[in-house]
Short mmCIF file of C-alpha atoms in Angstrom, two decimals:
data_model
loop_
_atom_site.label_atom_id
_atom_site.label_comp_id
_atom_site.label_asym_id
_atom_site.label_seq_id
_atom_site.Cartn_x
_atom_site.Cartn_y
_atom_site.Cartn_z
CA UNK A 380 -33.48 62.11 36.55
CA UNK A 381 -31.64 62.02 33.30
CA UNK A 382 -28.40 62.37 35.42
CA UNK A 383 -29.41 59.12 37.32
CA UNK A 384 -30.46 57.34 33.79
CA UNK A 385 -26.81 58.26 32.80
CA UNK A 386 -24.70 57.14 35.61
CA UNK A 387 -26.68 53.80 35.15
CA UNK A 388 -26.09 53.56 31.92
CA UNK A 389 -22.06 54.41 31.72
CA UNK A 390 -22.44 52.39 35.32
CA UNK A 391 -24.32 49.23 33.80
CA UNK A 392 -22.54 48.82 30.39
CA UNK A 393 -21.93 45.05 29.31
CA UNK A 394 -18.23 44.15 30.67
CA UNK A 395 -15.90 42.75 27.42
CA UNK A 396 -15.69 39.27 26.86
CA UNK A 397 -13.38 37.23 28.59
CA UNK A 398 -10.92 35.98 26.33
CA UNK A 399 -10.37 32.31 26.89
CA UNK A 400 -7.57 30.94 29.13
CA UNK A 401 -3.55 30.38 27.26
CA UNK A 402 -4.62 26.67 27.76
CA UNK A 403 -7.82 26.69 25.81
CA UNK A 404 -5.61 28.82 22.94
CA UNK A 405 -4.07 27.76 19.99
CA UNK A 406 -0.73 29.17 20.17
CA UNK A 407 2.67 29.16 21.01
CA UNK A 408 3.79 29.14 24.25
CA UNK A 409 7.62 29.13 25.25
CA UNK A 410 8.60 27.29 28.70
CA UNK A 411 11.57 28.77 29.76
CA UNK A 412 12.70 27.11 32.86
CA UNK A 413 11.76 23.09 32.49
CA UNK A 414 14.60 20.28 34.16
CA UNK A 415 15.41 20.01 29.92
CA UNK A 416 16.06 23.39 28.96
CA UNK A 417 20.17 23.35 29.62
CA UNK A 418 20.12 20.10 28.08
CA UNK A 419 18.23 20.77 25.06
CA UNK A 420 20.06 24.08 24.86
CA UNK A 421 23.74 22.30 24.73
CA UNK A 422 22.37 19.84 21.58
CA UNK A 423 19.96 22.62 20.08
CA UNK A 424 20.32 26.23 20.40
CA UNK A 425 17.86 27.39 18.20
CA UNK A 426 15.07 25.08 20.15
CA UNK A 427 12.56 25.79 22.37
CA UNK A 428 10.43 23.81 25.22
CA UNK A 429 7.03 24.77 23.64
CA UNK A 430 4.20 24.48 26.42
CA UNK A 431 1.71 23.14 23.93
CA UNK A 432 3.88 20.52 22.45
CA UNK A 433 5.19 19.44 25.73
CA UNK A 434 1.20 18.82 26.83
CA UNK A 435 1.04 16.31 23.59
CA UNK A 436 3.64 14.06 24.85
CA UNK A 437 2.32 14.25 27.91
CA UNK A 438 -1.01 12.86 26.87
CA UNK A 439 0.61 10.71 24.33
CA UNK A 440 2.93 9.27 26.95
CA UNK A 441 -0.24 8.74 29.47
CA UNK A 442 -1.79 6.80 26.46
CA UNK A 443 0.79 4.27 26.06
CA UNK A 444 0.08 1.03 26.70
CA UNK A 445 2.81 -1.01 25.12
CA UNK A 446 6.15 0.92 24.94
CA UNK A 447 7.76 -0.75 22.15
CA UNK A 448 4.40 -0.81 19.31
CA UNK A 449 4.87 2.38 17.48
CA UNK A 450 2.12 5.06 18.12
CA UNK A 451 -0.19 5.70 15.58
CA UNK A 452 -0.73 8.54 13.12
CA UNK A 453 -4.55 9.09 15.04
CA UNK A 454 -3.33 9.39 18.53
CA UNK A 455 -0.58 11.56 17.61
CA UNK A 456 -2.52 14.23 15.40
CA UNK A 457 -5.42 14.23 18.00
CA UNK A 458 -2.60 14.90 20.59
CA UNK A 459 -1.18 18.25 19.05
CA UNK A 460 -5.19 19.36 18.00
CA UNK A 461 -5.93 18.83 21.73
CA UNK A 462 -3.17 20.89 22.89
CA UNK A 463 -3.25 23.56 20.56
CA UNK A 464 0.01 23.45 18.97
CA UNK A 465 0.02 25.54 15.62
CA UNK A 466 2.39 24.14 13.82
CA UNK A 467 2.85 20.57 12.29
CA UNK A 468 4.20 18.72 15.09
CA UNK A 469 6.10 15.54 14.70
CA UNK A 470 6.81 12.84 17.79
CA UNK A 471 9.38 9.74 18.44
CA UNK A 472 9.33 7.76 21.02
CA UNK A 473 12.81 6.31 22.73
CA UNK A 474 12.90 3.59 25.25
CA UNK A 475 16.35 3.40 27.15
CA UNK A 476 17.72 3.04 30.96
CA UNK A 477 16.86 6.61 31.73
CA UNK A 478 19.54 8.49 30.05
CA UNK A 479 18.54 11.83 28.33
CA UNK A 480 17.82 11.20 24.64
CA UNK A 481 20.99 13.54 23.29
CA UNK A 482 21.63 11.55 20.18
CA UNK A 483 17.98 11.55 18.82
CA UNK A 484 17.59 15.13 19.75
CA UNK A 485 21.35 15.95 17.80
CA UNK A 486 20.00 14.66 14.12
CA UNK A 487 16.87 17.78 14.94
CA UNK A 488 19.40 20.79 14.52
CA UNK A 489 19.16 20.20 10.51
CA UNK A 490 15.81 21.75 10.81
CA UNK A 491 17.43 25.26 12.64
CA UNK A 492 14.22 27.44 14.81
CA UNK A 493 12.62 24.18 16.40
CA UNK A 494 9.63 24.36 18.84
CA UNK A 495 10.49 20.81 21.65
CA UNK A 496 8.53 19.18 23.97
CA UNK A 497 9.79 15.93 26.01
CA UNK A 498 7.98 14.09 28.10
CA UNK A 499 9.15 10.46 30.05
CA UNK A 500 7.55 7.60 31.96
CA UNK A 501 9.83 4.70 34.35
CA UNK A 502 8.71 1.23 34.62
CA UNK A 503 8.95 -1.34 36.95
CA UNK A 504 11.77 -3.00 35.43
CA UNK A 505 14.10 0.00 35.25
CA UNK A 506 13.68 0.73 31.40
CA UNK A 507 12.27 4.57 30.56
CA UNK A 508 10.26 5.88 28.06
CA UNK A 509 10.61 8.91 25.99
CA UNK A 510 8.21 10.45 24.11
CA UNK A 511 9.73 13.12 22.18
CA UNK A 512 7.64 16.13 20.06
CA UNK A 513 9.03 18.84 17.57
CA UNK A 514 8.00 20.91 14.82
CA UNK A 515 9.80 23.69 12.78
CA UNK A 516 8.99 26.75 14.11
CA UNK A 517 8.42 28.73 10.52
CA UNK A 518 5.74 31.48 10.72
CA UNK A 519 4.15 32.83 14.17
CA UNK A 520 0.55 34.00 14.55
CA UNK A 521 -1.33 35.49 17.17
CA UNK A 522 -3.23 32.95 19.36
CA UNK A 523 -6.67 32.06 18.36
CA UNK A 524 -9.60 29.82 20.52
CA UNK A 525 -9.22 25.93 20.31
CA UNK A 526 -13.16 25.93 20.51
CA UNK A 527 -15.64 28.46 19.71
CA UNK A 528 -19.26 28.52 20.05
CA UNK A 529 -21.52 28.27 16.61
CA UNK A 530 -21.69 31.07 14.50
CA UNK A 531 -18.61 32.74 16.32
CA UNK A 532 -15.77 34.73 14.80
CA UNK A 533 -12.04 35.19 15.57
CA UNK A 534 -9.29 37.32 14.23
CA UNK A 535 -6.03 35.56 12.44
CA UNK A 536 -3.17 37.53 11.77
CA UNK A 537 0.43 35.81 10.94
CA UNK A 538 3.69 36.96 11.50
CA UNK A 539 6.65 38.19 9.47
CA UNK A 540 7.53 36.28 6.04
CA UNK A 541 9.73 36.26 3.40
CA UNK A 542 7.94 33.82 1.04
CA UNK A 543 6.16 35.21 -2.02
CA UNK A 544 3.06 34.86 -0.39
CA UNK A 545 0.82 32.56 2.44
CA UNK A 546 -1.93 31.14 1.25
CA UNK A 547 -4.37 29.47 3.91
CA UNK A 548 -6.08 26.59 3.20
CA UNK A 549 -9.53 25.85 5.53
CA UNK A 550 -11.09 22.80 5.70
CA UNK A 551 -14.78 22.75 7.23
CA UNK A 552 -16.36 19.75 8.34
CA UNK A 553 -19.07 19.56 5.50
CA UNK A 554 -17.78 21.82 2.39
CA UNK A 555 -14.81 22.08 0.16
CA UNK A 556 -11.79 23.60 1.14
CA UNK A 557 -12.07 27.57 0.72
CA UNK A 558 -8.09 28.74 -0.37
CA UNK A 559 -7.10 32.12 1.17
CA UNK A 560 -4.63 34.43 0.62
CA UNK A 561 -2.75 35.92 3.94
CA UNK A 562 -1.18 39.32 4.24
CA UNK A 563 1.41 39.56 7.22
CA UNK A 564 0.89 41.47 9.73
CA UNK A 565 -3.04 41.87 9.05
CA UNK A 566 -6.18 40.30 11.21
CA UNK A 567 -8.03 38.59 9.05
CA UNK A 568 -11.56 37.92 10.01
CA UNK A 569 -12.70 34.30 9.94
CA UNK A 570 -16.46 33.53 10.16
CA UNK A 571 -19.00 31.05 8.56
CA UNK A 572 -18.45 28.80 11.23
CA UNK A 573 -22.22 27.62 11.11
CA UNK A 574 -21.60 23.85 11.10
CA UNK A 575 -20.76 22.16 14.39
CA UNK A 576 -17.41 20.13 13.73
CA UNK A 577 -13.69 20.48 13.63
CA UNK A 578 -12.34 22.75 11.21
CA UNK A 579 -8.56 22.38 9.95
CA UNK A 580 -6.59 25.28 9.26
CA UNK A 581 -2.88 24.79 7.27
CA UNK A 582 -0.93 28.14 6.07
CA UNK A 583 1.42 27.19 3.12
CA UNK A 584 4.79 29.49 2.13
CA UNK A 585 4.77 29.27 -1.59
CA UNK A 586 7.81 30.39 -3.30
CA UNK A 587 7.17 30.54 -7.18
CA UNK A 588 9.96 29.97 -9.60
CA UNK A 589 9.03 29.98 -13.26
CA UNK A 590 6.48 27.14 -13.52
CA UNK A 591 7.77 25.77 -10.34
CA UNK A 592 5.94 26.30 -6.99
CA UNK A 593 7.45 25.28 -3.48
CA UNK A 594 5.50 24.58 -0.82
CA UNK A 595 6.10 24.86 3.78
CA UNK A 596 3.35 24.11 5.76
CA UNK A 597 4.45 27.05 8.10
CA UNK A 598 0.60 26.57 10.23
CA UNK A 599 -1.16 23.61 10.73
CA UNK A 600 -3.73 23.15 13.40
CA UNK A 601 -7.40 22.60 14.14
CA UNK A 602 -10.79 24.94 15.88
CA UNK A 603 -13.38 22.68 17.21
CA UNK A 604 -16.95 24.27 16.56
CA UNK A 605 -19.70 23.30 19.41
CA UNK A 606 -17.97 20.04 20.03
CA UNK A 607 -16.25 17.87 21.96
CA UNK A 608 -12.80 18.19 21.80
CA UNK A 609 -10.83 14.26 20.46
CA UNK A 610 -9.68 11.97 23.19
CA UNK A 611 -6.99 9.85 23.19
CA UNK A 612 -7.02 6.53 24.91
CA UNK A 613 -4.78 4.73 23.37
CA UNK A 614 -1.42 5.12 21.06
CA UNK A 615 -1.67 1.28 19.84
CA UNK A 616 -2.16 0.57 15.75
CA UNK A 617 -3.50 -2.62 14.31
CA UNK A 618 -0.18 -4.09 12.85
CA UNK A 619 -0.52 -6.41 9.80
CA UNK A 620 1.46 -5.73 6.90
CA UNK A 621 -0.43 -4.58 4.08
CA UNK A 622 -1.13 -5.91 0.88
CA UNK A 623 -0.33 -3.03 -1.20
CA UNK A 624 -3.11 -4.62 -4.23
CA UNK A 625 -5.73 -4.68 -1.27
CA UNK A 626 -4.31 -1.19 -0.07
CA UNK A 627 -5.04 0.37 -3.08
CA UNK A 628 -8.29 -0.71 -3.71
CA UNK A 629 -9.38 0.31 -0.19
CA UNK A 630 -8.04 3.75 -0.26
CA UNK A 631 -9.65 4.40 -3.97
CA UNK A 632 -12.88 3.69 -2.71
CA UNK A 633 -12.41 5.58 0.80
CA UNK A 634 -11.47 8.66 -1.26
CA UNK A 635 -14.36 8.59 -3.12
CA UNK A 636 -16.50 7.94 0.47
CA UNK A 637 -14.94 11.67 0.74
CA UNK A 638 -16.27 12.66 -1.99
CA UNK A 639 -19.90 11.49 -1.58
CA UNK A 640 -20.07 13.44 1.98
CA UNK A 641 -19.01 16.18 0.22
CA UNK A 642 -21.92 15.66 -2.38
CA UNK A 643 -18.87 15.38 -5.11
CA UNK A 644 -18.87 12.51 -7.82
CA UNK A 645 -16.98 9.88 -7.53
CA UNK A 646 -13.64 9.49 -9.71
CA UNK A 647 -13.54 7.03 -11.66
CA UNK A 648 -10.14 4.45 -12.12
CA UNK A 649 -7.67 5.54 -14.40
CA UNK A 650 -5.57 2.02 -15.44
CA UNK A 651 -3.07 3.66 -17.88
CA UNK A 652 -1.24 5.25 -14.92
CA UNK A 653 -1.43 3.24 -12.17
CA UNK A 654 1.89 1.16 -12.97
CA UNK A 655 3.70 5.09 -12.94
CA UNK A 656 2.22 5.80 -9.50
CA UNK A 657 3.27 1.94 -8.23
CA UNK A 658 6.16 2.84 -9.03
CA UNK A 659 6.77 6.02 -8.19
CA UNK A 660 5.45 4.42 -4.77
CA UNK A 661 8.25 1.97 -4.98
CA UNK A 662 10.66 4.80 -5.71
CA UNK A 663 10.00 6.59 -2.49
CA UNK A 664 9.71 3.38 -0.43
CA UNK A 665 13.49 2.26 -1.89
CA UNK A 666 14.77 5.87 -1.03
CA UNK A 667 12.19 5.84 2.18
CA UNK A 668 11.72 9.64 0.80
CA UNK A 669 8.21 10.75 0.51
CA UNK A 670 8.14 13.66 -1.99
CA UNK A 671 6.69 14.44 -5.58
CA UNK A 672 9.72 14.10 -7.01
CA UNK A 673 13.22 12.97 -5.97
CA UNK A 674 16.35 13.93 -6.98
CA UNK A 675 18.45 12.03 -8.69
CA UNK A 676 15.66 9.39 -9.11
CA UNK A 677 12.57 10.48 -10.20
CA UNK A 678 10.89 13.36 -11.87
CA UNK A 679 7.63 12.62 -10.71
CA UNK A 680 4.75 10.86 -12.38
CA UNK A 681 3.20 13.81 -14.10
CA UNK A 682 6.55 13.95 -16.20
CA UNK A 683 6.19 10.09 -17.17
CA UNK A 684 2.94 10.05 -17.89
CA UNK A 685 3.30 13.05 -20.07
CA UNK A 686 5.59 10.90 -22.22
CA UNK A 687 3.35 7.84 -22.01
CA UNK A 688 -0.03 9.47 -23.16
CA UNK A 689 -1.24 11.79 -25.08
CA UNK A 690 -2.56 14.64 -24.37
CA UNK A 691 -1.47 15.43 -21.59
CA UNK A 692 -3.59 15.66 -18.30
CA UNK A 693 -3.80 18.12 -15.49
CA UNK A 694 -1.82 16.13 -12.47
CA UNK A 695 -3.40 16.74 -8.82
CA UNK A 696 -1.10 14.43 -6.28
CA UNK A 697 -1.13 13.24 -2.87
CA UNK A 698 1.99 11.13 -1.36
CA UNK A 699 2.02 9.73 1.88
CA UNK A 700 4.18 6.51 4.08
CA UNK A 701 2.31 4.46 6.94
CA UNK A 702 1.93 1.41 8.80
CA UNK A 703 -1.71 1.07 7.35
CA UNK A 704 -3.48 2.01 4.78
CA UNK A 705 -5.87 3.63 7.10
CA UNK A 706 -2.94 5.51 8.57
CA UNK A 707 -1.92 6.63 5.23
CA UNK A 708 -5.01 8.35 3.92
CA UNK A 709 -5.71 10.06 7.55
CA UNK A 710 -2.00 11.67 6.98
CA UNK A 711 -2.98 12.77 3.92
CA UNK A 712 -6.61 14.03 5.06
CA UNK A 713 -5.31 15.92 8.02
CA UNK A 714 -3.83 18.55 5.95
CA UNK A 715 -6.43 20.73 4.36
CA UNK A 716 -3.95 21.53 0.97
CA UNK A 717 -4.15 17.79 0.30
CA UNK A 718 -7.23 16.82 1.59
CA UNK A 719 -8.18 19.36 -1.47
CA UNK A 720 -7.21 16.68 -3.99
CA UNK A 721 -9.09 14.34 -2.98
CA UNK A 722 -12.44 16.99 -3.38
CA UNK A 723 -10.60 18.43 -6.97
CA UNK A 724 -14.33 19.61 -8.31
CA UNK A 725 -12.96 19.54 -12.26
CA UNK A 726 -11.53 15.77 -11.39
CA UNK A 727 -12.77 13.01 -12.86
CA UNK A 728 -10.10 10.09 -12.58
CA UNK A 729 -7.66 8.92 -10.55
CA UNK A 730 -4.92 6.57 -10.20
CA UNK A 731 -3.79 5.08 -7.23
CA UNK A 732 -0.04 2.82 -6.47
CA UNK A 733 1.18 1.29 -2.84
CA UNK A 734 4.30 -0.37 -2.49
CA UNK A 735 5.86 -1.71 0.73
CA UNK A 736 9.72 -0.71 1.87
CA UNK A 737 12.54 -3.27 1.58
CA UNK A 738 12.89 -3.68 4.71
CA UNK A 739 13.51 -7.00 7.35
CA UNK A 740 11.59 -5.31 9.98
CA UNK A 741 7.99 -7.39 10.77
CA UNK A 742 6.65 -3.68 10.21
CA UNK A 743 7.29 -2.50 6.92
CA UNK A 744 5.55 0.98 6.08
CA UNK A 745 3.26 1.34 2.91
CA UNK A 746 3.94 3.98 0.54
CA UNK A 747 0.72 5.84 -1.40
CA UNK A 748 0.76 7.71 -4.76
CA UNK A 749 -2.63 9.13 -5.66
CA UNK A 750 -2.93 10.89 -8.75
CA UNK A 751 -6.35 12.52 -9.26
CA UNK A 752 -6.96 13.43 -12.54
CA UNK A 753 -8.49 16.30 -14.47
CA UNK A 754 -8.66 15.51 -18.36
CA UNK A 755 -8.83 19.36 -20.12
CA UNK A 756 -7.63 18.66 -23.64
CA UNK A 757 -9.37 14.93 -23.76
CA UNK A 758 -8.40 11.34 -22.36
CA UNK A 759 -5.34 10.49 -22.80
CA UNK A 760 -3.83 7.45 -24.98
CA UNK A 761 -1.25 5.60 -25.49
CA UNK A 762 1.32 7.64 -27.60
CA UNK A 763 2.50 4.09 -28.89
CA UNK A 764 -1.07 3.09 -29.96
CA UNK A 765 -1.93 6.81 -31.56
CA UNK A 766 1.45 6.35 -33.71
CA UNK A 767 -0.48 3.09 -35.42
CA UNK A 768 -3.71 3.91 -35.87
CA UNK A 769 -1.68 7.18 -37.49
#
């Protein structure tokens, strides 16, 4: 009898779980045999066709309803989550007589290991449509689910990296950002996933250098807990050029909306430095550069303000360039390191510039400096108006 009981029990033993299918994965995914490989090969050989990328044209391309409006920054983000690219993809459309897109592809190879994906649609009328997606291919990881059920668990482990260290940065759909640090070449168990939603994960390279830290977003990429995954009907944005006073006032409040769902108080308007982040705004909109600091131009606001007011205050910034102002702050929102600004728990201020680019084109884009603000040593004053009362 106990010989029976045995047999059934070796004989009756749960079977492992099925690990989802490559196309419910996020991960990379190398196609190497598509009708552009040669050609991409003879422009860029240190690109690949990249499965998952080459799906978000595809259902960005599908989307398109008028070929010549740009697409916006929603459709394209909620193409690469739905695919299950890792990395922070980037996409361009071309519309030409058919002819492969050589030139656009030829200003890429700046960027050396590039993941590609290419997609193209004819019309009617003999004109062709490219939709074109890339993103540096910086850091790999072993594939993880694009959904999981509540309360599940998955393993992350990254590759090889010669940064001074990987910090991960996960954004749940109801909390503050948790920071982690990675170690390469180690699983690292994620969990807590208790909250039905969509949870962005973004791995940062930091190199540190005296005071000085340096930044890659090497991973960036979304798991969607018990829900739906995003659809994408449509590519088209809502294209009025913004008023950049209007602009600002908007996105100071819909940061603070942020806030509030996060159960965080509101920051409060900080006047003495919004004419340094206008125009730092209107420094990166006259360069079309969108970075903290530029060379040659700027040092950044922190470094102004420091010599405007005294004492100094602890500098938390988010930059971003868009057709809208809505466009802006989801750019800014969809990567868990910055969306951390906005929720900076010590914060209490902020100052917010927009500027639009020079430009003669009927869609200029609007350039966004926020500076939230954490006040350690006091609120500052004018340096100028300390040296009278002095």
């Amino acid at each position: 009898m106990w010989n029976v009981l045995l047999l059934c029990f070796l004989g009756c033993k749960q079977p492992p779980p099925k690990l989802p299918e490559r196309s419910q994965m996020v991960a990379y995914e190398a196609l190497s045999d598509t009708s552009y490989t040669d050609s991409v090969k003879s422009i860029l050989p240190q690109a690949q066709i990249d499965a998952k990328l080459q799906r978000a044209t595809q259902i960005l391309i599908a989307a398109t309803r008028d070929p010549l409006q740009p697409m916006s920054v929603q459709s394209m983000t909620d193409a690469e989550k739905i695919a299950g690219y890792p990395s922070q993809g980037h996409f361009l459309k071309v519309m030409n007589s058919g002819a492969f897109p050589a030139s656009y592809l030829s200003h890429l190879s700046q960027y050396g290991k590039i993941d590609l994906g290419i997609s193209k649609r004819s019309f009617a009328d003999g004109r062709v449509l490219w939709v074109i997606g890339w993103g540096k291919h910086v850091l790999d990881m072993d594939p993880v689910p694009l959904t999981l059920p509540l309360d599940g668990v998955f393993p992350l482990r990254i590759g090889d990296f010669e940064a001074d260290r990987a910090i991960l940065y996960l954004a749940p759909p109801d909390q503050p950002v948790e920071k982690i640090e990675l170690i390469e070449g180690t699983h690292r168990w994620m969990l807590d996933f208790h909250v039905p939603g969509e949870y962005r994960f973004e791995v940062l390279l930091q190199d540190v250098n005296g005071a000085e830290h340096y930044n890659e977003i090497a991973l960036l990429f979304s798991v969607f807990v018990d829900t739906e995954l995003p659809t994408v009907t449509s590519t088209a944005v809502h294209l009025t050029p913004p008023n950049p006073i209007v602009a600002e006032q908007q996105l100071f409040q819909a940061v603070n909306d942020l806030r509030r769902e996060r159960q965080l108080p509101p920051l409060k308007l900080f006047p003495l430095f919004v004419p340094l982040a206008r125009e730092h705004s209107a420094l990166m909109a006259s360069t079309r550069m969108v970075q903290h600091r530029i060379a040659g131009v700027t040092n950044g606001v922190p470094e102004k303000a420091g010599k405007l007011a005294h004492p100094k205050a602890n500098h938390f910034q988010n930059v971003a360039a868009a057709l809208t102002a809505e466009e802006a702050l989801t750019l800014a929102k969809d990567s868990p390191g910055h969306f951390q600004v906005f929720l900076c728990e010590t914060c209490t201020h902020m100052s917010i510039g927009a500027a639009l680019e020079p430009t003669l084109s009927p869609n200029p884009r609007l350039y966004v400096t926020w500076e939230v603000l954490e006040f350690p040593r006091g609120t500052p004053q004018p340096i100028d108006k300390l040296n009278r009362d002095f």
